[in-house]
mmCIF file of C-alpha atoms (C1' of nucleotides) in Angstrom:
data_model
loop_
_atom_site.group_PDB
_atom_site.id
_atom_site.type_symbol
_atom_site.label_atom_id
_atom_site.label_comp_id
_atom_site.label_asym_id
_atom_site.label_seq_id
_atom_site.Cartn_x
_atom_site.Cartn_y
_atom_site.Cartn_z
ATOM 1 C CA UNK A 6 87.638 116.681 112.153
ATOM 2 C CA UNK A 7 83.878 117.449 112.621
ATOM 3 C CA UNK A 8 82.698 114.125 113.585
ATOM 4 C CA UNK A 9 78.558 113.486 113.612
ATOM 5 C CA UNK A 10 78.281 113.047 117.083
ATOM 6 C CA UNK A 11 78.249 110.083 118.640
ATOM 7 C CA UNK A 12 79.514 108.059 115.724
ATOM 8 C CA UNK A 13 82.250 106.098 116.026
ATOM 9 C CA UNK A 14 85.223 105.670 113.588
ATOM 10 C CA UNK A 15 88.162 104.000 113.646
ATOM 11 C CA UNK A 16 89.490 100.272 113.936
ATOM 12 C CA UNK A 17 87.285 98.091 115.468
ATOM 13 C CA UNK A 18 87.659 97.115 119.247
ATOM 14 C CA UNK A 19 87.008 92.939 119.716
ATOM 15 C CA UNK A 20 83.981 94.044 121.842
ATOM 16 C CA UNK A 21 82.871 95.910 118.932
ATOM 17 C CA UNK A 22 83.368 93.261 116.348
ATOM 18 C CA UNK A 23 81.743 90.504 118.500
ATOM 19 C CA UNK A 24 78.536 92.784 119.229
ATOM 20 C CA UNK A 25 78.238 93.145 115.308
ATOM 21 C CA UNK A 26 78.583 89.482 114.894
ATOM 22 C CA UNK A 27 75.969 88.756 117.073
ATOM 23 C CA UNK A 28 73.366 91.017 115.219
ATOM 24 C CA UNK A 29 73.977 89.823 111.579
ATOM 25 C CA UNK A 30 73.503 86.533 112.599
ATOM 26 C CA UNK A 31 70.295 88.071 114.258
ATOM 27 C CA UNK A 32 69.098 90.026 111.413
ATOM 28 C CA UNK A 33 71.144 88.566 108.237
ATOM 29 C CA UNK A 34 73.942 90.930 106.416
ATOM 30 C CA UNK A 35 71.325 93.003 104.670
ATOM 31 C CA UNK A 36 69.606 95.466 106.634
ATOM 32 C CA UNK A 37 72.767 97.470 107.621
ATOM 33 C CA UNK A 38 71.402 100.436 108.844
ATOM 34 C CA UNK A 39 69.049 98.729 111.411
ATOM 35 C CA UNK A 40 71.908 96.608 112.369
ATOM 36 C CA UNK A 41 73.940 99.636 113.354
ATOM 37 C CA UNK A 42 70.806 101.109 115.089
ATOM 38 C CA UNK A 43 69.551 97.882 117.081
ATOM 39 C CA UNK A 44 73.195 96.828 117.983
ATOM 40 C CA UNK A 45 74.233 99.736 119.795
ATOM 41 C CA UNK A 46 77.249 99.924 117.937
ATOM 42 C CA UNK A 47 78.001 103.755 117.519
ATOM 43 C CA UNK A 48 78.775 103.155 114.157
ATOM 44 C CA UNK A 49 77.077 103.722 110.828
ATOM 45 C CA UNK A 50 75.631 101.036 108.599
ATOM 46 C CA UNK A 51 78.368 101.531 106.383
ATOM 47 C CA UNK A 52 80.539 100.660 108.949
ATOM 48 C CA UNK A 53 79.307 97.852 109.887
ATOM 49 C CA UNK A 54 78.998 96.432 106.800
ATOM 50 C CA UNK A 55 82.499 97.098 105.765
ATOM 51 C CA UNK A 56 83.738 95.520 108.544
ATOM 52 C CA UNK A 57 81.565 92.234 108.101
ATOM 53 C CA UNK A 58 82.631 92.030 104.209
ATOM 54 C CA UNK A 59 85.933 92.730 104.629
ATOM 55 C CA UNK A 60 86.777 91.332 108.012
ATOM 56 C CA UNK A 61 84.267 89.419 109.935
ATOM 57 C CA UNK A 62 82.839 87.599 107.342
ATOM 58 C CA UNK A 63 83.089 83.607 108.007
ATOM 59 C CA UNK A 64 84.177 82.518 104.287
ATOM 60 C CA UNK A 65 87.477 84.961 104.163
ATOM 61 C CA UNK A 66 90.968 83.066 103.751
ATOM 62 C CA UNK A 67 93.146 85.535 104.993
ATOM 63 C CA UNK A 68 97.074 85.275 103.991
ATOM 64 C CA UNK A 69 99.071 85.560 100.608
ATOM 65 C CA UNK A 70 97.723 85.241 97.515
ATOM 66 C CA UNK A 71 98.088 82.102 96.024
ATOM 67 C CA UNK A 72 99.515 81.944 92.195
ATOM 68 C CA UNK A 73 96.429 80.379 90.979
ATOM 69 C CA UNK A 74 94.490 83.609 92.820
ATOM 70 C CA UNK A 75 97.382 85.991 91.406
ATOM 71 C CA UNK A 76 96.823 84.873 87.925
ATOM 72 C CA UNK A 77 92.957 84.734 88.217
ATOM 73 C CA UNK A 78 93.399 88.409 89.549
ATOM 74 C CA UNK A 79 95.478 89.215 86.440
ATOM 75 C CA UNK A 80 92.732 87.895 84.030
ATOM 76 C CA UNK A 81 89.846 88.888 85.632
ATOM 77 C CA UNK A 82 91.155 92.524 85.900
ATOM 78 C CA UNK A 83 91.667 92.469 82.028
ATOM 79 C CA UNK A 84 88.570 91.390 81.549
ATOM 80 C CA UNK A 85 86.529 93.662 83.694
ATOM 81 C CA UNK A 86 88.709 96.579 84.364
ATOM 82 C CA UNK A 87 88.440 98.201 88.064
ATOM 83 C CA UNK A 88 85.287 96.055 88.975
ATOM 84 C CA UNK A 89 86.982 94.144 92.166
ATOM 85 C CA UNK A 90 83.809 93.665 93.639
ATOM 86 C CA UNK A 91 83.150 91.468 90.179
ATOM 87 C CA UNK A 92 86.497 89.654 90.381
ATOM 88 C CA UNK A 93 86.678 89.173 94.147
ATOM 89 C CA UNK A 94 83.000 87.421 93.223
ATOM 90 C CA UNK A 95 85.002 85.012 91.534
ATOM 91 C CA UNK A 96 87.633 84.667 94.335
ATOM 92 C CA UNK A 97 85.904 82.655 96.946
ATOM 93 C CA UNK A 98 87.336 84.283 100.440
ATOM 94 C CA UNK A 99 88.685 87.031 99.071
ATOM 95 C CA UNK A 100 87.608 90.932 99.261
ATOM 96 C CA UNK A 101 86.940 93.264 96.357
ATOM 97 C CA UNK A 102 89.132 95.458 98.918
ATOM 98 C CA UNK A 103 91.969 92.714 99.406
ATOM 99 C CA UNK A 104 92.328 92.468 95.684
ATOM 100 C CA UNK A 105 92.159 95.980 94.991
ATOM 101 C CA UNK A 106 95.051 96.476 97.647
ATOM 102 C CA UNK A 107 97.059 93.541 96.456
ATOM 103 C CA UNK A 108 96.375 95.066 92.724
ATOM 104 C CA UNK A 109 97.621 98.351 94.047
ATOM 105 C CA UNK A 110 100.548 96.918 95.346
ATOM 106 C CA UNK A 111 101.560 94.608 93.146
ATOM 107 C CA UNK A 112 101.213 97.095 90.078
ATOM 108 C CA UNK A 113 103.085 99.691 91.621
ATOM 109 C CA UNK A 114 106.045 97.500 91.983
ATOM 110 C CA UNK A 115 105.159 96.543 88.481
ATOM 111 C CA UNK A 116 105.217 99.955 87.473
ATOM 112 C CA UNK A 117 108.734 100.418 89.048
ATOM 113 C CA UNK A 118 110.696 97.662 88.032
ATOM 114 C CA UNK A 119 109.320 98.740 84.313
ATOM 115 C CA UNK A 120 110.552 102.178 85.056
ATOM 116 C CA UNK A 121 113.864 101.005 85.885
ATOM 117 C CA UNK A 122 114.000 97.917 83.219
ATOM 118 C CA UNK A 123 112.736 100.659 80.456
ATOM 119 C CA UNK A 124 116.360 101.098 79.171
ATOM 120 C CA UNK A 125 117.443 97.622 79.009
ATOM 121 C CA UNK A 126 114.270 95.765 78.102
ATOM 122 C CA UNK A 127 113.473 93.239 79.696
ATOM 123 C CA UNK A 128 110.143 90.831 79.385
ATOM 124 C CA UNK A 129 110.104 88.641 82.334
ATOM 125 C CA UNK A 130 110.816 91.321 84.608
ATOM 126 C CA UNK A 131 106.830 91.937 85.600
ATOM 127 C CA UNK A 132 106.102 88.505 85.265
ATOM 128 C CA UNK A 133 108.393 87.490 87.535
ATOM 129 C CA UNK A 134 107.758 90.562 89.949
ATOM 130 C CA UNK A 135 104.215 89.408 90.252
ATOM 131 C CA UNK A 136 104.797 85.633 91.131
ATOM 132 C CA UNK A 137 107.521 86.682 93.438
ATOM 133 C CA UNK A 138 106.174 84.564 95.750
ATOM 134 C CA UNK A 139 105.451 81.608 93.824
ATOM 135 C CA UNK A 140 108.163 79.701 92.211
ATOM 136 C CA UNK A 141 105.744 77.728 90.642
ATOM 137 C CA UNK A 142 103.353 80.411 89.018
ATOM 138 C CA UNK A 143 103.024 80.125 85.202
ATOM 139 C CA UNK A 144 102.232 83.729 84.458
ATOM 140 C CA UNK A 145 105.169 84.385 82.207
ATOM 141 C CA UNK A 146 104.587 81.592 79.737
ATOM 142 C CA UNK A 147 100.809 81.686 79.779
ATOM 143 C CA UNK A 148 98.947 83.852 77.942
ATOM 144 C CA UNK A 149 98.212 86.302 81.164
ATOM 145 C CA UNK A 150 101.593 87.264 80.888
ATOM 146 C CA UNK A 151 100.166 89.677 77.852
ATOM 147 C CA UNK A 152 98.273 90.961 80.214
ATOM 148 C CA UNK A 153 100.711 92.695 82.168
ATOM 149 C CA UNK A 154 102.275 94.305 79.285
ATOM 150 C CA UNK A 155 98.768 95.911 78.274
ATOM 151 C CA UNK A 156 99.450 99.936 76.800
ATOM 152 C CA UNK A 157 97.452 100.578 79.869
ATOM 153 C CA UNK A 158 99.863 99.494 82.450
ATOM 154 C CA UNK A 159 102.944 101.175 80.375
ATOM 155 C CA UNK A 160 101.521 104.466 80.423
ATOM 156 C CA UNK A 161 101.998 106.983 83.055
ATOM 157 C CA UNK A 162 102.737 105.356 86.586
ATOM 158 C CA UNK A 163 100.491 107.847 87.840
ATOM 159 C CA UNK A 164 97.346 105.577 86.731
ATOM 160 C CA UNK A 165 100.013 102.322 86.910
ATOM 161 C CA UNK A 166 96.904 100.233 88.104
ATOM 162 C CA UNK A 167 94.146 101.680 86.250
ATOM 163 C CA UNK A 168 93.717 100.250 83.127
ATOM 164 C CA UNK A 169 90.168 100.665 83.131
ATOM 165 C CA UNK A 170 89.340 97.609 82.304
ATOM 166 C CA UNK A 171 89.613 96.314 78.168
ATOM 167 C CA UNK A 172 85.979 94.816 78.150
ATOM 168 C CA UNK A 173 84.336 97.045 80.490
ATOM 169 C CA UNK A 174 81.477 97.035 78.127
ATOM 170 C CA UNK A 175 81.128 94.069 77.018
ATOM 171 C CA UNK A 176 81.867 92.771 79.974
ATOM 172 C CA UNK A 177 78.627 92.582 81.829
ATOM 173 C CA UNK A 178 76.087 94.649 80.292
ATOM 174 C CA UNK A 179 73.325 95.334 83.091
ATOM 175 C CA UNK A 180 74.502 92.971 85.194
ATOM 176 C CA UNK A 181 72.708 93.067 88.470
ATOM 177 C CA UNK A 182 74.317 93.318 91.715
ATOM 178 C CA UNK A 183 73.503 90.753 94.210
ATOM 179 C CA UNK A 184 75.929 91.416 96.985
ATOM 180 C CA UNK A 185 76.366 87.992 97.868
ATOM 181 C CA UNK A 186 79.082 86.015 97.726
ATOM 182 C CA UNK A 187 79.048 84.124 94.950
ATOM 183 C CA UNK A 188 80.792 80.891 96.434
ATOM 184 C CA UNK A 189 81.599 78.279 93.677
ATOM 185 C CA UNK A 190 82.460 74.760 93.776
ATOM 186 C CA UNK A 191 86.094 74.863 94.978
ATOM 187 C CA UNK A 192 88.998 72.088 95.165
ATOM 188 C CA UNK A 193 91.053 73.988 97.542
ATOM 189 C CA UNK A 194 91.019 73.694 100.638
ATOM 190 C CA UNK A 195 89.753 76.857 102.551
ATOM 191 C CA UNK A 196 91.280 78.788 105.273
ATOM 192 C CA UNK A 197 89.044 80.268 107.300
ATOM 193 C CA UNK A 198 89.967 82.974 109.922
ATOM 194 C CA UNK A 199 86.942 83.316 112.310
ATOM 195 C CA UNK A 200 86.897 79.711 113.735
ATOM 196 C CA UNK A 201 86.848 80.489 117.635
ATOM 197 C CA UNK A 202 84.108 83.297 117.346
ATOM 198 C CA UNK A 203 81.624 81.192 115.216
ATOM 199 C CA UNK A 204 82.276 78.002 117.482
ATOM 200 C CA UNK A 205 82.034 80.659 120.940
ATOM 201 C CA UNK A 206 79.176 81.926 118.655
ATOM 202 C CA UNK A 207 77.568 78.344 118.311
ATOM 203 C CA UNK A 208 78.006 77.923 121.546
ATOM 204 C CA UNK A 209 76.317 80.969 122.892
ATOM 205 C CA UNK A 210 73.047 80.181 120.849
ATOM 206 C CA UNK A 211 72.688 77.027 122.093
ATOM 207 C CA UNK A 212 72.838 78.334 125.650
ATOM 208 C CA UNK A 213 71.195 81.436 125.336
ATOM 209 C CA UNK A 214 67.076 80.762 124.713
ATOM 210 C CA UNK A 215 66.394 84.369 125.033
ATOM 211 C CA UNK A 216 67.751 84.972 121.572
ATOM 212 C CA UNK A 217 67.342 81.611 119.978
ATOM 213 C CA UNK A 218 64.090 82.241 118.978
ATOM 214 C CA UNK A 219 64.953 85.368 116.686
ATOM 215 C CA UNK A 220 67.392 83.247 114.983
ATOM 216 C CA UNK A 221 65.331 83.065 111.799
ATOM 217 C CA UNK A 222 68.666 84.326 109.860
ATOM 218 C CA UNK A 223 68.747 84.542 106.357
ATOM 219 C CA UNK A 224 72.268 84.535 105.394
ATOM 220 C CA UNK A 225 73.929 81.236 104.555
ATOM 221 C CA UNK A 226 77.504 82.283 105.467
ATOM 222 C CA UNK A 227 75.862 80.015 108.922
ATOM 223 C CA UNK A 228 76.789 77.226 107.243
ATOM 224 C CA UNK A 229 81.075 77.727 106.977
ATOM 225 C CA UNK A 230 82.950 75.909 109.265
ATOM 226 C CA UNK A 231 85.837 78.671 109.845
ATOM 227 C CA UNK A 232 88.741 76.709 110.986
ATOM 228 C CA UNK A 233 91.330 79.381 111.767
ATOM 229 C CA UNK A 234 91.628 82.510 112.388
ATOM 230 C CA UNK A 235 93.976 85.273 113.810
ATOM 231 C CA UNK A 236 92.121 86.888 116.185
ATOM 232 C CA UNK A 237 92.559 86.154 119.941
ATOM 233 C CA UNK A 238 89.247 87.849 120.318
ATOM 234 C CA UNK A 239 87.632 84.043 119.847
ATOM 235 C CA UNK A 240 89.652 82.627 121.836
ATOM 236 C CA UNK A 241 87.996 84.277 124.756
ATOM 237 C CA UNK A 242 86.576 81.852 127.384
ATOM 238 C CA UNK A 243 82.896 81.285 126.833
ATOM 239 C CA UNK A 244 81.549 83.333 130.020
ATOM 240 C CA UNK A 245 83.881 86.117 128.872
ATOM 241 C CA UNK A 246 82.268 85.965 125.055
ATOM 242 C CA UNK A 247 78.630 85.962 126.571
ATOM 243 C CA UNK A 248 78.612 88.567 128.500
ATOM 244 C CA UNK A 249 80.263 90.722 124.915
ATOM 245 C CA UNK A 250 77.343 89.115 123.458
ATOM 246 C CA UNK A 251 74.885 90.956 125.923
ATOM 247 C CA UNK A 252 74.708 94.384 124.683
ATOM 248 C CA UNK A 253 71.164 94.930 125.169
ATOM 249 C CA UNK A 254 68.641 95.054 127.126
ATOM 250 C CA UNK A 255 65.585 92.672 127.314
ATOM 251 C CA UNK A 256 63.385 95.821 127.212
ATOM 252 C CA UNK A 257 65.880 97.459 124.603
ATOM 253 C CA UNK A 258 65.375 94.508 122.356
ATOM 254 C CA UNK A 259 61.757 93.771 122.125
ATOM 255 C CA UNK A 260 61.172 97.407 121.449
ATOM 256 C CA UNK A 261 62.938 97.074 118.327
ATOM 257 C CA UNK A 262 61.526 93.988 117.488
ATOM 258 C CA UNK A 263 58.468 94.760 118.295
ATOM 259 C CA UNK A 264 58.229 98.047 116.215
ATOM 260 C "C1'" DA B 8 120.018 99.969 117.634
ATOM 261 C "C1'" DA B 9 117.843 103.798 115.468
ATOM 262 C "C1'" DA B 10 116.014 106.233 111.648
ATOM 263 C "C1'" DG B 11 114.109 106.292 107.266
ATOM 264 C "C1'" DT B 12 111.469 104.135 103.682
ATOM 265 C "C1'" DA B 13 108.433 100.886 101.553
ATOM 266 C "C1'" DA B 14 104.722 97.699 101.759
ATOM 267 C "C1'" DT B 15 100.464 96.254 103.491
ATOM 268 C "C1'" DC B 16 96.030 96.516 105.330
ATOM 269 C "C1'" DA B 17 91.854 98.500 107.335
ATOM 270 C "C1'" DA B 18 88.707 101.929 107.051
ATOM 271 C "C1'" DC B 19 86.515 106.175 105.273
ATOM 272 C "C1'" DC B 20 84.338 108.945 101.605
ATOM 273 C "C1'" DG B 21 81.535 110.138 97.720
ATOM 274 C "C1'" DC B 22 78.768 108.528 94.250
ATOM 275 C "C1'" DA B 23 75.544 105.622 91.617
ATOM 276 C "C1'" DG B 24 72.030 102.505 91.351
ATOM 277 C "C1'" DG B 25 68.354 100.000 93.471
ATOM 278 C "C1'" DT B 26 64.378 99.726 96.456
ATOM 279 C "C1'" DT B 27 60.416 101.258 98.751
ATOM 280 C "C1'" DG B 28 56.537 103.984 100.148
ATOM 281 C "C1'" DC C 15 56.298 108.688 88.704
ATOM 282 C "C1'" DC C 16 58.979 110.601 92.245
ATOM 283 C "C1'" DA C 17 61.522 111.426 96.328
ATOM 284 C "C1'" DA C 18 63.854 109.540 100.165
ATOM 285 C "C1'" DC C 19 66.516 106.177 101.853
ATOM 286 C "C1'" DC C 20 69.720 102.255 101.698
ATOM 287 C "C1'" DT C 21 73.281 99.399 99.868
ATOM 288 C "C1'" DG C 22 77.261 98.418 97.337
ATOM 289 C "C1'" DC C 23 81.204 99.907 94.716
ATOM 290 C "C1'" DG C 24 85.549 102.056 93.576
ATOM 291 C "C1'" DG C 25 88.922 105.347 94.965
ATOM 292 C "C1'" DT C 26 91.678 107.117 98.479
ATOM 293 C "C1'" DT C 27 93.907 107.807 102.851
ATOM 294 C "C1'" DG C 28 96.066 106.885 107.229
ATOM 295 C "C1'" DA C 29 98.088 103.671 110.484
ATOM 296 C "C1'" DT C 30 100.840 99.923 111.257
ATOM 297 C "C1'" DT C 31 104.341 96.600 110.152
ATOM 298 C "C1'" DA C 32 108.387 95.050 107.697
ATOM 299 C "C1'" DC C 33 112.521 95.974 105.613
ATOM 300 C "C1'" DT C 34 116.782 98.568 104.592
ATOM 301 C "C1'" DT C 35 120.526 101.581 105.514
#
DNA sequence: AAAGTAATCAACCGCAGGTTG
DNA sequence: CCAACCTGCGGTTGATTACTT
């Protein structure tokens, strides 16, 4: 492929991931192009924000869905179609792009076991396909188990996860995006996946005065207190973070923050 | 144990809408 | 008001992992 030169693409290495930490907690999760710039990342805003959102991001659980998140998938998506960046708003820790794969997934196999179960009807099949993991899940006797029977889902298995949403419209009529997580009041306990980076992080602001002092942050994601996570990038020793979390230059920096 | 297939996840792309100068 | 730029969204693809034969 014809690649822009000198812009990276890929997976993200740990060194790579730690850098962009560092300069979102510098600059706040807004200004994505300028993060990509100032961070030395060869990577495009885009990128980078991608890979905070959907990654890096301190509020993620990571792991299954749980049958209260499958059903509130289920209703959400009837209510506003394709939007996942609308439903994942209302799925604290989850990804518009984690619930448009698990959507994906789980529809396809949906779409299948209709396929096959078209001949000998059978109503519980997708309900019970969906909770597959959840003995517990009350899908098929509550009323989202209409959902998954919507014309939408029985046509063509070509668009088996597209129904377009029923309310679209309706909906959300010129609602504004805000691109921040819109974290709710939540019983559940939250699993959190970047606990060793954000306590190295903590760690490295407290002993590190040179950067301190551009710490005036604006995103509140500063305030989770990740408590797990599956990267053995944090779990690198604190000298070994630090000197990831060096990537530029005293005379690098103040040129960029000085104009 | 190896090969083939399916499932899952991370990341890219193009577009639309918003913001700013 | 307009053009340029930036951000966010939804769709899609490719790589990796898990499962089956």
């Amino acid at each position: 492929m014809m690649e822009k030169e000198g812009v990276r693409k890929g997976p993200w290495t740990e060194q790579e991931d730690v850098q962009l930490v560092l300069y979102v907690n510098l600059f706040g999760d807004r200004r994505w192009d300028f993060i990509a710039k100032v961070s030395g990342l060869k990577r495009t805003g885009k990128s980078c924000r991608l890979r905070w959102v959907n990654y890096l991001h301190p509020g993620l659980k990571r792991g299954k869905m749980t049958p209260h998140e499958e059903r509130l998938v289920l209703e959400l998506h009837s209510k506003y179609g394709n939007r996942w960046s609308r439903i994942a708003r209302k799925l604290p820790g989850r990804t518009d792009n984690e619930i448009k794969n698990y959507w994906r997934t789980h529809m396809r196999k949906m779409a299948q076991e209709r396929k096959k179960g078209a001949a000998s009807p059978s109503p519980s099949v997708s309900a019970s396909s969906l909770s597959s993991n959840s003995s517990s899940s009350s899908i098929s006797n509550s009323p989202t188990a209409e959902l998954i029977s919507t014309p939408a889902l029985q046509a063509k298995e070509r668009s088996f996860y597209d129904t377009g949403g029923m309310e679209l419209v309706a909906a959300a009529p010129g609602e504004k995006k805000t691109g921040a997580l819109e974290l709710e009041a939540e019983e559940s306990p939250k699993v959190y996946s970047m606990e060793d980076i954000w306590k190295d992080f903590e760690f490295s602001q407290e002993n590190s005065n040179q950067l301190m002092s551009c710490q005036a942050v604006a995103s509140p994601i500063w305030d989770y207190c990740p408590t797990d996570h599956p990267l053995q990038l944090w779990s690198m020793d604190d000298e070994e973070s630090r000197m990831l979390m060096q990537p530029m230059g005293d005379d690098h920096f103040h040129s960029f923050m000085t104009g």
